[in-house]
Amino acid sequence: MAEKTCAACDYPLDGDAIKVTIGGRVVEVCCEECALKLREAEASP
C-alpha cells in the first residue's frame, strides 16, 4: 500500500493529518504551516 504524504512538503502523514480544501479538492497536510502555505497559494492571483 502506498504511504500518504503531505500535499505541500511530501512529509509522511500519520493519524494527525489536517484536511484542507483547495480548488474544490480536499487534501491532507502534516501541519498548520503547510495548510497556511496552500491556502495562501490558492488566494494569490
C-alpha positions as protocol buffer text, in pm:
chain_id: "A"
residue {
  index: 1
  type: MET
  ca { x: 0 y: 0 z: 0 }
}
residue {
  index: 2
  type: ALA
  ca { x: 129 y: 348 z: -87 }
}
residue {
  index: 3
  type: GLU
  ca { x: 218 y: 576 z: 201 }
}
residue {
  index: 4
  type: LYS
  ca { x: 25 y: 904 z: 220 }
}
residue {
  index: 5
  type: THR
  ca { x: 233 y: 1220 z: 218 }
}
residue {
  index: 6
  type: CYS
  ca { x: 170 y: 1588 z: 284 }
}
residue {
  index: 7
  type: ALA
  ca { x: 33 y: 1774 z: -20 }
}
residue {
  index: 8
  type: ALA
  ca { x: 269 y: 2067 z: 50 }
}
residue {
  index: 9
  type: CYS
  ca { x: 601 y: 1913 z: 154 }
}
residue {
  index: 10
  type: ASP
  ca { x: 576 y: 1535 z: 92 }
}
residue {
  index: 11
  type: TYR
  ca { x: 635 y: 1456 z: 461 }
}
residue {
  index: 12
  type: PRO
  ca { x: 482 y: 1116 z: 554 }
}
residue {
  index: 13
  type: LEU
  ca { x: 139 y: 1163 z: 715 }
}
residue {
  index: 14
  type: ASP
  ca { x: 27 y: 998 z: 1035 }
}
residue {
  index: 15
  type: GLY
  ca { x: -315 y: 991 z: 1202 }
}
residue {
  index: 16
  type: ASP
  ca { x: -297 y: 1364 z: 1283 }
}
residue {
  index: 17
  type: ALA
  ca { x: -322 y: 1492 z: 924 }
}
residue {
  index: 18
  type: ILE
  ca { x: -503 y: 1822 z: 867 }
}
residue {
  index: 19
  type: LYS
  ca { x: -760 y: 1832 z: 585 }
}
residue {
  index: 20
  type: VAL
  ca { x: -762 y: 2144 z: 367 }
}
residue {
  index: 21
  type: THR
  ca { x: -995 y: 2223 z: 74 }
}
residue {
  index: 22
  type: ILE
  ca { x: -802 y: 2368 z: -219 }
}
residue {
  index: 23
  type: GLY
  ca { x: -967 y: 2429 z: -554 }
}
residue {
  index: 24
  type: GLY
  ca { x: -1265 y: 2214 z: -458 }
}
residue {
  index: 25
  type: ARG
  ca { x: -1049 y: 1916 z: -359 }
}
residue {
  index: 26
  type: VAL
  ca { x: -974 y: 1800 z: -7 }
}
residue {
  index: 27
  type: VAL
  ca { x: -604 y: 1738 z: 52 }
}
residue {
  index: 28
  type: GLU
  ca { x: -417 y: 1634 z: 364 }
}
residue {
  index: 29
  type: VAL
  ca { x: -120 y: 1817 z: 511 }
}
residue {
  index: 30
  type: CYS
  ca { x: 111 y: 1743 z: 802 }
}
residue {
  index: 31
  type: CYS
  ca { x: 88 y: 2071 z: 993 }
}
residue {
  index: 32
  type: GLU
  ca { x: -84 y: 2408 z: 1015 }
}
residue {
  index: 33
  type: GLU
  ca { x: 216 y: 2576 z: 848 }
}
residue {
  index: 34
  type: CYS
  ca { x: 168 y: 2363 z: 534 }
}
residue {
  index: 35
  type: ALA
  ca { x: -207 y: 2428 z: 542 }
}
residue {
  index: 36
  type: LEU
  ca { x: -139 y: 2802 z: 550 }
}
residue {
  index: 37
  type: LYS
  ca { x: 105 y: 2775 z: 256 }
}
residue {
  index: 38
  type: LEU
  ca { x: -159 y: 2602 z: 44 }
}
residue {
  index: 39
  type: ARG
  ca { x: -431 y: 2850 z: 139 }
}
residue {
  index: 40
  type: GLU
  ca { x: -205 y: 3144 z: 54 }
}
residue {
  index: 41
  type: ALA
  ca { x: -107 y: 2987 z: -280 }
}
residue {
  index: 42
  type: GLU
  ca { x: -473 y: 2941 z: -371 }
}
residue {
  index: 43
  type: ALA
  ca { x: -557 y: 3302 z: -276 }
}
residue {
  index: 44
  type: SER
  ca { x: -274 y: 3454 z: -479 }
}
residue {
  index: 45
  type: PRO
  ca { x: -360 y: 3574 z: -832 }
}
